[in-house]
Amino acid sequence: MLTKEYWAQLAQTQSELAEKIRADAWRLNYHLMPETGWMNDPNGLCQFKGVVHFYHQYVPQTPHGGEPPHWGHKTSTDFVTFQEEALFLSPEHDYDKDGVYSGSAFIENDAIHFFYTGNVKHPGDHDYTFSGREQNTVHVISKDGYTVEKQEVVIPHEDYPEGFTDHIRDPKVFAHEDTYYMLLGARTLENEGKILIYESTDLNEWTYRGIFFGEDYALGYMWECPDYFHLDGKDVLVFSPQGLAAKEHAYQNIHQSGYLIGEVDWETLTFKETSAFRELDYGFDFYAPQTFEDEQKRRILWGWMGLGDTSPEYSNPTITRGWQHAATLPRQLSVKNDQLYQEPLPEFQKLRDKQVSQKIVLSEKPQHLSFDELAYELQVTAEVPLQQFQLGLLQDTTLAYEAGVLTIHHGVSGYGRKQRSVKVDELTQLQIFVDTSSIEIFLNGGQYCLTSRVYPKRTEAIALSGTGTVTVNTWALAKK
Ligand code: FRU
């Protein structure tokens, strides 16, 4: 359905954007970014016949997004070095003409089965929430991850249950025993978030089985990108709720992403939580994560290192440089004490170069590290839990830990991003990944994470102050 003119225009604007992008010092060294234009959610994550496939929401022709997204595609055999592939899916059918929206991958019978949301907006006077929108669930079969064998609607919009707005999307498919299940994120007519569950024996015919989660749980008006997995003996439900009121050290962004630990009742097909809802990341730029199991059976999460609807609070100056947003590092998940831990994949250690290790007795007066890198890893390990600790990074970013709260503060290099905080009862370790215009912070071996984009025009020496003794390791991270 997309015309020759569309593709010619796309190629033309992409080459114009590529020109600007080449000159941009804020391009990231070891994170995934759109080749040109706009990136949002990670989609269809899987490893198939050794190859890691990373698909993503992609509007290659404009850094503003807003146009119907495609699925961009990048592949790797080591999780660190990726190759740009041709667009995998494009909004070229009646059932997805306004966007090949988010979805997941499921490997079965020597093929990858993708499920995504085909977004359609009907012309007219609509609000596109209560009327005017279709979100069809589409099944794609691929024998190789690069080409499409079969593509068809398996749940047309009109077959969704009563009581919901037009917002039902982001299919996540998994198997339990001999049955396939699909979760969908939804918004009810009363503006409540819910997760629906469907069942299938062949991945083609899907039967609605009810509300998997949300019947007795209020948390915002819409739940996007549901994900379920069993890990370390626990059932985990991940989703991205919208519309939560900010609290002092929680829900500080406009939209959240988080998880519940609990247990699935496979008879009633419902999830019962045993933990509180916890955010996956407490920084400014994190949303719509997706997980998958790789060939080593590791549960890996990739998030969108970005967030929609943040303007006017903050913005991204890369827009004028032809691109916007990126993906987080892939993170390996584990469950400890009913909490999800996220650690950067060990594969990234192979980028380490020029290690410097030093013991520092902290004092009130900042001590500076002589270290002049734009992409690096920094680890701070305390002998005993830290009471008071400050770290100055990049141009004017500071981390401060005091009275059990860790706060990240950006100055002008945050482009409107000011401050986020998280309660951390005991802090013994910080692992920080800086990548020219991003900062990803893992606390206590991944117990808490904070991820932000930040756009320094110059960098100051890394400065440490506080009380106690710490071991500091730094590595330059080579460009991949
Ligand atoms: C999350 C999201 C999804 C949707 C996609 C569209 O960021 O809104 O719910 O499928 O982005 O790009």
Coordinates of C-alpha atoms and ligand atoms in Angstrom, one line a residue:
M1 CA 0.0 0.0 0.0
L2 CA 2.9 2.4 0.5
T3 CA 3.6 4.1 -2.8
K4 CA 6.8 4.4 -4.8
E5 CA 6.8 8.2 -3.9
Y6 CA 6.7 7.3 -0.2
W7 CA 9.8 5.1 -0.5
A8 CA 11.6 7.6 -2.7
Q9 CA 10.8 10.4 -0.2
L10 CA 11.9 8.2 2.7
A11 CA 15.3 7.4 1.0
Q12 CA 15.8 11.1 0.3
T13 CA 15.1 12.3 3.8
Q14 CA 17.1 9.5 5.3
S15 CA 20.2 10.6 3.3
E16 CA 19.7 14.2 4.4
L17 CA 19.4 13.1 8.0
A18 CA 22.5 10.8 7.7
E19 CA 24.5 13.8 6.6
K20 CA 23.7 15.7 9.9
I21 CA 24.1 12.6 12.0
R22 CA 27.7 12.0 10.8
A23 CA 28.8 15.3 12.4
D24 CA 27.1 14.6 15.8
A25 CA 29.4 14.0 18.7
W26 CA 26.4 12.9 20.8
R27 CA 26.0 9.7 18.8
L28 CA 26.4 6.7 21.2
N29 CA 29.4 4.4 21.0
Y30 CA 27.9 1.1 22.4
H31 CA 24.2 1.6 22.6
L32 CA 21.6 0.9 19.8
M33 CA 20.3 4.0 18.1
P34 CA 18.1 4.7 15.1
E35 CA 20.2 4.9 12.0
T36 CA 18.3 8.0 11.2
G37 CA 15.1 9.5 12.7
W38 CA 13.1 8.2 15.6
M39 CA 13.3 5.0 17.7
N40 CA 11.0 3.8 20.4
D41 CA 10.1 0.4 21.9
P42 CA 12.3 -2.7 21.5
N43 CA 10.2 -5.3 19.7
G44 CA 10.3 -9.0 18.7
L45 CA 13.4 -9.6 20.8
C46 CA 14.8 -13.1 20.2
Q47 CA 17.9 -15.2 19.5
F48 CA 17.4 -17.6 16.6
K49 CA 20.0 -20.0 15.3
G50 CA 22.7 -18.0 17.1
V51 CA 21.7 -14.6 15.8
V52 CA 20.3 -12.0 18.2
H53 CA 17.4 -10.1 16.6
F54 CA 16.6 -6.6 17.9
Y55 CA 13.6 -5.1 16.2
H56 CA 12.2 -1.7 17.2
Q57 CA 9.6 0.9 16.6
Y58 CA 11.2 3.1 13.9
V59 CA 10.3 6.2 12.0
P60 CA 13.4 6.6 9.8
Q61 CA 12.3 9.7 8.1
T62 CA 11.9 12.1 11.0
P63 CA 13.5 12.5 14.5
H64 CA 10.1 13.8 15.8
G65 CA 8.4 10.4 15.3
G66 CA 4.6 10.8 14.9
E67 CA 4.5 9.1 11.4
P68 CA 3.3 5.5 11.2
P69 CA 6.2 3.4 12.6
H70 CA 7.9 0.5 10.9
W71 CA 9.9 -2.2 12.6
G72 CA 13.6 -1.5 12.2
H73 CA 16.0 -4.4 12.6
K74 CA 19.5 -4.9 13.9
T75 CA 21.3 -8.2 14.4
S76 CA 24.3 -9.5 16.4
T77 CA 26.1 -12.6 17.3
D78 CA 27.6 -11.3 20.5
F79 CA 25.0 -8.7 21.9
V80 CA 27.7 -6.0 21.6
T81 CA 28.3 -5.4 17.9
F82 CA 25.2 -5.0 15.8
Q83 CA 24.5 -4.8 12.1
E84 CA 21.8 -2.6 10.6
E85 CA 19.3 -4.7 8.6
A86 CA 16.6 -3.8 6.1
L87 CA 13.2 -2.7 7.6
F88 CA 11.4 -5.8 8.7
L89 CA 7.8 -4.7 8.8
S90 CA 6.2 -1.6 7.3
P91 CA 2.7 0.0 7.7
E92 CA 1.5 -1.2 4.3
H93 CA -1.7 -3.1 4.9
D94 CA -5.3 -2.0 5.6
Y95 CA -4.9 -3.6 9.0
D96 CA -1.7 -1.6 10.0
K97 CA -1.7 1.4 7.8
D98 CA -1.2 3.8 10.8
G99 CA 1.6 1.9 12.4
V100 CA 3.2 -1.5 12.9
Y101 CA 3.0 -1.0 16.6
S102 CA 4.8 -3.0 19.3
G103 CA 4.9 -6.8 19.6
S104 CA 6.9 -9.8 20.5
A105 CA 8.6 -12.9 19.1
F106 CA 8.0 -16.6 19.9
I107 CA 10.2 -19.3 18.5
E108 CA 8.5 -22.6 17.6
N109 CA 8.9 -25.4 15.0
D110 CA 12.0 -23.9 13.4
A111 CA 10.4 -20.5 12.8
I112 CA 9.9 -17.2 14.5
H113 CA 6.3 -16.2 15.1
F114 CA 5.9 -12.5 15.6
F115 CA 2.8 -10.9 17.0
Y116 CA 2.3 -7.2 16.7
T117 CA -0.5 -4.5 16.9
G118 CA -1.7 -3.2 13.5
N119 CA -2.7 0.4 14.3
V120 CA -5.4 2.0 12.1
K121 CA -6.9 5.5 12.5
H122 CA -10.2 6.2 10.7
P123 CA -10.7 9.7 9.3
G124 CA -13.3 11.8 11.1
D125 CA -13.9 13.7 14.3
H126 CA -12.4 11.1 16.7
D127 CA -10.4 11.2 20.0
Y128 CA -8.7 7.9 18.9
T129 CA -9.2 6.6 22.4
F130 CA -13.0 6.1 22.7
S131 CA -13.5 6.1 18.9
G132 CA -11.8 6.1 15.6
R133 CA -9.0 3.6 16.2
E134 CA -8.5 -0.1 15.4
Q135 CA -5.7 -2.1 17.0
N136 CA -5.6 -5.5 15.3
T137 CA -3.4 -8.4 16.5
V138 CA -1.3 -9.6 13.6
H139 CA 0.7 -12.8 13.3
V140 CA 3.9 -12.9 11.2
I141 CA 5.8 -16.1 10.4
S142 CA 9.5 -15.9 9.4
K143 CA 11.8 -18.8 8.8
D144 CA 14.9 -16.6 9.2
G145 CA 14.1 -13.3 11.0
Y146 CA 14.7 -11.3 7.8
T147 CA 11.9 -12.2 5.4
V148 CA 8.2 -12.7 6.0
E149 CA 6.6 -16.0 5.0
K150 CA 3.1 -15.3 6.2
Q151 CA 1.4 -12.3 7.7
E152 CA -2.3 -12.2 8.8
V153 CA -4.6 -10.7 11.3
V154 CA -5.4 -13.3 14.0
I155 CA -7.5 -11.1 16.3
P156 CA -9.3 -8.3 14.4
H157 CA -10.2 -5.3 16.5
E158 CA -13.9 -6.0 16.5
D159 CA -13.4 -9.3 18.2
Y160 CA -12.0 -7.7 21.4
P161 CA -14.2 -8.0 24.5
E162 CA -16.7 -5.4 25.5
G163 CA -15.9 -2.7 28.0
F164 CA -12.7 -1.5 26.6
T165 CA -11.6 1.6 24.7
D166 CA -9.8 1.4 21.3
H167 CA -6.5 0.9 23.2
I168 CA -5.8 -2.8 23.3
R169 CA -2.2 -3.6 22.1
D170 CA 1.3 -5.0 22.4
P171 CA 0.9 -8.8 22.3
K172 CA 3.3 -10.9 24.2
V173 CA 3.2 -14.6 23.4
F174 CA 4.6 -17.4 25.6
A175 CA 3.9 -21.1 26.2
H176 CA 3.0 -22.9 29.4
E177 CA 2.9 -26.7 29.3
D178 CA 1.0 -27.5 26.0
T179 CA -0.8 -24.2 25.5
Y180 CA 0.2 -20.9 24.0
Y181 CA -0.9 -17.7 25.7
M182 CA -1.0 -14.1 24.6
L183 CA -1.1 -11.1 26.9
L184 CA -2.5 -7.7 25.6
G185 CA -2.3 -4.3 27.4
A186 CA -5.6 -2.5 27.6
R187 CA -7.5 0.6 28.7
T188 CA -11.1 0.1 29.9
L189 CA -14.0 2.5 29.2
E190 CA -13.6 3.6 32.9
N191 CA -9.9 4.5 32.2
E192 CA -8.4 1.6 34.1
G193 CA -5.3 -0.4 33.0
K194 CA -5.8 -4.2 32.5
I195 CA -4.0 -7.1 31.0
L196 CA -6.1 -9.5 28.8
I197 CA -5.2 -13.1 28.2
Y198 CA -5.9 -15.2 25.1
E199 CA -5.2 -18.9 24.6
S200 CA -4.3 -21.0 21.5
T201 CA -3.2 -24.5 20.6
D202 CA -1.8 -23.6 17.1
L203 CA -0.7 -19.9 17.3
N204 CA -3.4 -19.0 14.8
E205 CA -6.8 -19.4 16.5
W206 CA -7.0 -17.4 19.7
T207 CA -9.7 -17.6 22.4
Y208 CA -10.3 -14.8 24.9
R209 CA -9.9 -16.2 28.4
G210 CA -10.5 -13.0 30.5
I211 CA -8.5 -10.6 32.5
F212 CA -5.1 -12.0 33.5
F213 CA -4.3 -9.1 35.8
G214 CA -6.0 -5.9 36.9
E215 CA -9.4 -7.1 38.1
D216 CA -8.7 -6.0 41.6
Y217 CA -5.7 -3.8 41.1
A218 CA -5.9 -0.1 40.3
L219 CA -2.8 1.6 38.8
G220 CA -3.3 4.3 36.2
Y221 CA -5.5 4.5 33.1
M222 CA -3.6 2.3 30.6
W223 CA -1.1 -0.5 30.7
E224 CA 1.2 -0.8 27.7
C225 CA 3.7 -3.5 26.8
P226 CA 2.8 -6.4 29.1
D227 CA 5.4 -9.1 29.6
Y228 CA 5.3 -12.3 31.7
F229 CA 8.1 -14.8 32.6
H230 CA 9.0 -17.4 35.2
L231 CA 12.4 -16.8 36.7
D232 CA 14.2 -18.1 39.8
G233 CA 11.1 -19.9 41.0
K234 CA 8.8 -16.8 40.7
D235 CA 6.3 -15.5 38.2
V236 CA 7.0 -12.0 37.1
L237 CA 4.7 -9.5 35.4
V238 CA 6.2 -6.5 33.7
F239 CA 4.1 -3.6 32.3
S240 CA 4.1 0.1 31.6
P241 CA 1.3 1.9 33.3
Q242 CA 0.3 5.4 32.4
G243 CA -1.4 8.0 34.6
L244 CA 0.2 7.4 38.1
A245 CA 0.4 10.3 40.5
A246 CA 4.0 11.2 41.4
K247 CA 5.2 10.3 44.8
E248 CA 8.3 11.7 46.7
H249 CA 10.7 9.0 45.5
A250 CA 8.6 7.1 43.0
Y251 CA 6.6 7.6 39.8
Q252 CA 8.4 10.8 39.0
N253 CA 8.2 10.4 35.2
I254 CA 5.0 11.0 33.2
H255 CA 4.7 7.2 32.4
Q256 CA 6.2 4.3 34.3
S257 CA 7.6 0.9 33.7
G258 CA 7.7 -1.7 36.5
Y259 CA 7.0 -5.2 37.7
L260 CA 5.2 -7.4 40.2
I261 CA 6.4 -10.6 41.6
G262 CA 3.6 -13.2 42.1
E263 CA 2.1 -16.4 41.0
V264 CA 0.0 -17.4 38.1
D265 CA -3.1 -19.6 38.7
W266 CA -3.1 -21.7 35.5
E267 CA -6.7 -22.9 36.1
T268 CA -8.2 -19.4 36.2
L269 CA -5.5 -17.8 34.1
T270 CA -5.0 -15.0 36.6
F271 CA -1.9 -13.5 38.1
K272 CA -1.8 -12.8 41.8
E273 CA 0.8 -10.4 43.0
T274 CA 2.9 -11.1 46.2
S275 CA 5.0 -7.9 45.9
A276 CA 4.3 -4.2 45.6
F277 CA 4.6 -2.7 42.1
R278 CA 8.2 -1.5 41.7
E279 CA 9.7 0.6 39.0
L280 CA 12.4 -0.9 36.8
D281 CA 14.3 2.3 36.4
Y282 CA 14.3 5.6 38.3
G283 CA 16.0 7.8 35.8
F284 CA 14.5 10.1 33.2
D285 CA 14.7 8.0 30.1
F286 CA 13.3 4.5 30.4
Y287 CA 10.1 3.0 29.1
A288 CA 8.4 0.1 27.3
P289 CA 10.9 -2.6 28.1
Q290 CA 10.7 -6.1 26.7
T291 CA 12.3 -9.4 27.8
F292 CA 13.2 -12.6 26.1
E293 CA 15.2 -15.8 26.9
D294 CA 18.4 -16.2 24.9
E295 CA 20.0 -19.4 23.8
Q296 CA 21.9 -19.6 27.1
K297 CA 18.6 -19.5 28.9
R298 CA 19.3 -16.0 30.3
R299 CA 16.3 -13.7 30.8
I300 CA 17.4 -10.5 29.1
L301 CA 15.6 -7.1 29.1
W302 CA 16.1 -4.2 26.7
G303 CA 14.3 -0.9 27.4
W304 CA 13.6 2.1 25.3
M305 CA 16.2 4.7 26.5
G306 CA 13.6 7.4 26.0
L307 CA 10.0 8.3 27.0
G308 CA 7.2 10.0 25.1
D309 CA 5.2 13.0 26.2
T310 CA 8.0 14.6 28.2
S311 CA 7.9 18.0 26.5
P312 CA 8.0 20.7 27.8
E313 CA 9.6 19.3 30.9
Y314 CA 12.6 18.1 29.0
S315 CA 13.8 17.5 25.4
N316 CA 16.5 16.0 23.3
P317 CA 18.8 18.3 21.4
T318 CA 19.7 15.4 19.0
I319 CA 16.4 16.2 17.1
T320 CA 18.2 19.0 15.3
R321 CA 21.0 16.6 14.5
G322 CA 18.7 14.1 12.7
W323 CA 17.8 11.5 15.3
Q324 CA 16.2 10.9 18.6
H325 CA 16.3 8.1 21.3
A326 CA 18.1 4.9 21.8
A327 CA 17.9 1.5 23.6
T328 CA 19.3 0.7 27.0
L329 CA 22.1 -1.8 27.4
P330 CA 20.7 -5.4 27.4
R331 CA 20.3 -6.4 31.0
Q332 CA 20.3 -9.8 32.5
L333 CA 17.5 -10.4 35.0
S334 CA 17.4 -12.4 38.2
V335 CA 15.0 -12.5 41.2
K336 CA 16.4 -12.1 44.7
N337 CA 14.2 -11.5 47.8
D338 CA 11.2 -10.8 45.7
Q339 CA 13.0 -8.1 43.8
L340 CA 14.1 -8.0 40.2
Y341 CA 17.8 -7.4 39.7
Q342 CA 19.1 -6.1 36.4
E343 CA 22.8 -6.4 35.5
P344 CA 24.5 -5.3 32.3
L345 CA 25.3 -8.3 30.2
P346 CA 28.9 -9.6 30.9
E347 CA 29.6 -9.5 27.2
F348 CA 30.1 -5.7 27.5
Q349 CA 33.3 -6.4 29.6
K350 CA 35.1 -7.0 26.3
L351 CA 34.9 -3.3 25.5
R352 CA 36.9 -2.5 28.6
D353 CA 40.2 -0.9 28.1
K354 CA 42.8 1.1 30.1
Q355 CA 41.7 -0.1 33.6
V356 CA 42.6 2.1 36.5
S357 CA 41.9 0.8 40.0
Q358 CA 42.3 2.8 43.1
K359 CA 41.4 3.0 46.8
I360 CA 40.1 6.3 47.9
V361 CA 39.5 7.5 51.5
L362 CA 36.5 9.9 50.9
S363 CA 36.5 13.4 52.4
E364 CA 34.3 16.4 52.4
K365 CA 36.6 18.0 49.8
P366 CA 36.0 16.4 46.4
Q367 CA 38.8 14.3 45.0
H368 CA 39.2 14.2 41.2
L369 CA 40.1 11.3 39.0
S370 CA 42.4 12.1 36.1
F371 CA 40.4 10.4 33.4
D372 CA 39.5 11.8 30.1
E373 CA 37.0 9.6 28.3
L374 CA 33.6 10.1 26.8
A375 CA 32.5 6.5 27.0
Y376 CA 33.5 4.6 30.1
E377 CA 32.5 2.3 32.9
L378 CA 32.9 3.3 36.5
Q379 CA 32.6 1.1 39.5
V380 CA 32.5 2.3 43.1
T381 CA 32.6 -0.4 45.8
A382 CA 32.4 0.5 49.5
E383 CA 33.9 -1.6 52.2
V384 CA 31.0 -0.9 54.5
P385 CA 27.6 0.6 53.4
L386 CA 28.0 4.2 52.4
Q387 CA 26.4 6.9 54.7
Q388 CA 27.1 9.9 52.6
F389 CA 28.5 10.0 49.1
Q390 CA 28.6 12.4 46.1
L391 CA 29.9 11.9 42.6
G392 CA 30.3 14.6 40.0
L393 CA 30.2 13.3 36.4
L394 CA 30.1 14.6 32.8
Q395 CA 29.5 18.3 32.5
D396 CA 27.2 19.0 35.5
T397 CA 25.6 15.7 36.6
T398 CA 25.8 14.8 40.2
L399 CA 24.8 11.7 42.2
A400 CA 24.2 12.2 45.9
Y401 CA 23.4 9.6 48.5
E402 CA 22.2 10.7 51.9
A403 CA 19.8 9.5 54.5
G404 CA 18.9 6.4 52.4
V405 CA 18.0 8.3 49.2
L406 CA 20.0 8.4 46.0
T407 CA 19.4 11.5 43.9
I408 CA 20.6 12.2 40.4
H409 CA 20.7 15.8 39.4
H410 CA 21.5 17.3 35.9
G411 CA 22.4 20.9 35.3
V412 CA 22.1 22.5 31.9
S413 CA 23.3 19.4 30.1
G414 CA 20.0 17.7 31.1
Y415 CA 18.1 19.9 28.7
G416 CA 15.3 20.3 31.2
R417 CA 16.0 17.1 33.2
K418 CA 16.6 18.2 36.7
Q419 CA 16.3 15.6 39.5
R420 CA 15.1 12.1 40.1
S421 CA 15.5 10.1 43.3
V422 CA 15.2 6.6 44.7
K423 CA 15.1 5.1 48.2
V424 CA 18.0 2.8 48.7
D425 CA 18.2 1.5 52.3
E426 CA 21.8 0.3 52.0
L427 CA 24.3 1.3 49.3
T428 CA 27.5 -0.6 48.8
Q429 CA 28.1 -0.5 45.0
L430 CA 27.6 1.7 42.0
Q431 CA 28.3 0.5 38.4
I432 CA 27.9 3.4 35.9
F433 CA 28.0 3.3 32.1
V434 CA 28.6 6.6 30.4
D435 CA 28.3 6.7 26.7
T436 CA 28.8 10.3 25.3
S437 CA 25.2 11.3 25.9
S438 CA 23.7 8.6 28.1
I439 CA 24.3 7.5 31.7
E440 CA 23.1 4.2 33.1
I441 CA 23.5 3.5 36.8
F442 CA 23.2 0.1 38.4
L443 CA 23.1 0.1 42.2
N444 CA 24.0 -2.8 44.5
G445 CA 24.5 -5.3 41.6
G446 CA 21.4 -4.2 39.8
Q447 CA 18.9 -3.9 42.7
Y448 CA 18.0 -0.4 41.4
C449 CA 18.7 1.3 38.1
L450 CA 18.6 4.9 36.9
T451 CA 19.0 5.7 33.2
S452 CA 19.1 9.2 31.6
R453 CA 20.2 10.9 28.5
V454 CA 22.4 13.9 29.1
Y455 CA 24.1 16.2 26.6
P456 CA 27.4 17.6 27.8
K457 CA 29.2 20.2 25.8
R458 CA 32.3 19.7 27.8
T459 CA 33.2 17.3 30.7
E460 CA 34.6 18.0 34.1
A461 CA 36.9 15.6 36.0
I462 CA 35.0 12.9 37.9
A463 CA 34.8 14.1 41.5
L464 CA 34.1 12.0 44.6
S465 CA 33.4 13.1 48.1
G466 CA 31.7 11.8 51.2
T467 CA 32.6 9.5 54.1
G468 CA 34.2 6.0 54.1
T469 CA 36.6 4.2 51.9
V470 CA 35.8 3.0 48.4
T471 CA 37.5 1.1 45.6
V472 CA 37.1 2.8 42.3
N473 CA 37.6 1.1 39.0
T474 CA 37.4 2.9 35.7
W475 CA 37.6 1.5 32.2
A476 CA 37.5 3.3 28.9
L477 CA 34.9 1.5 26.7
A478 CA 36.1 1.1 23.2
K479 CA 33.8 2.0 20.3
K480 CA 32.2 -1.2 19.1
Ligands
FRU1 C1 4.8 2.3 24.0 C2 3.8 2.4 22.8 C3 3.1 1.0 22.6 C4 2.8 1.1 21.2 C5 4.0 1.8 20.6 C6 3.7 2.6 19.4 O1 5.8 3.3 23.9 O2 2.9 3.4 23.0 O3 2.0 0.8 23.4 O4 2.6 -0.2 20.6 O5 4.5 2.6 21.6 O6 4.9 3.2 18.8

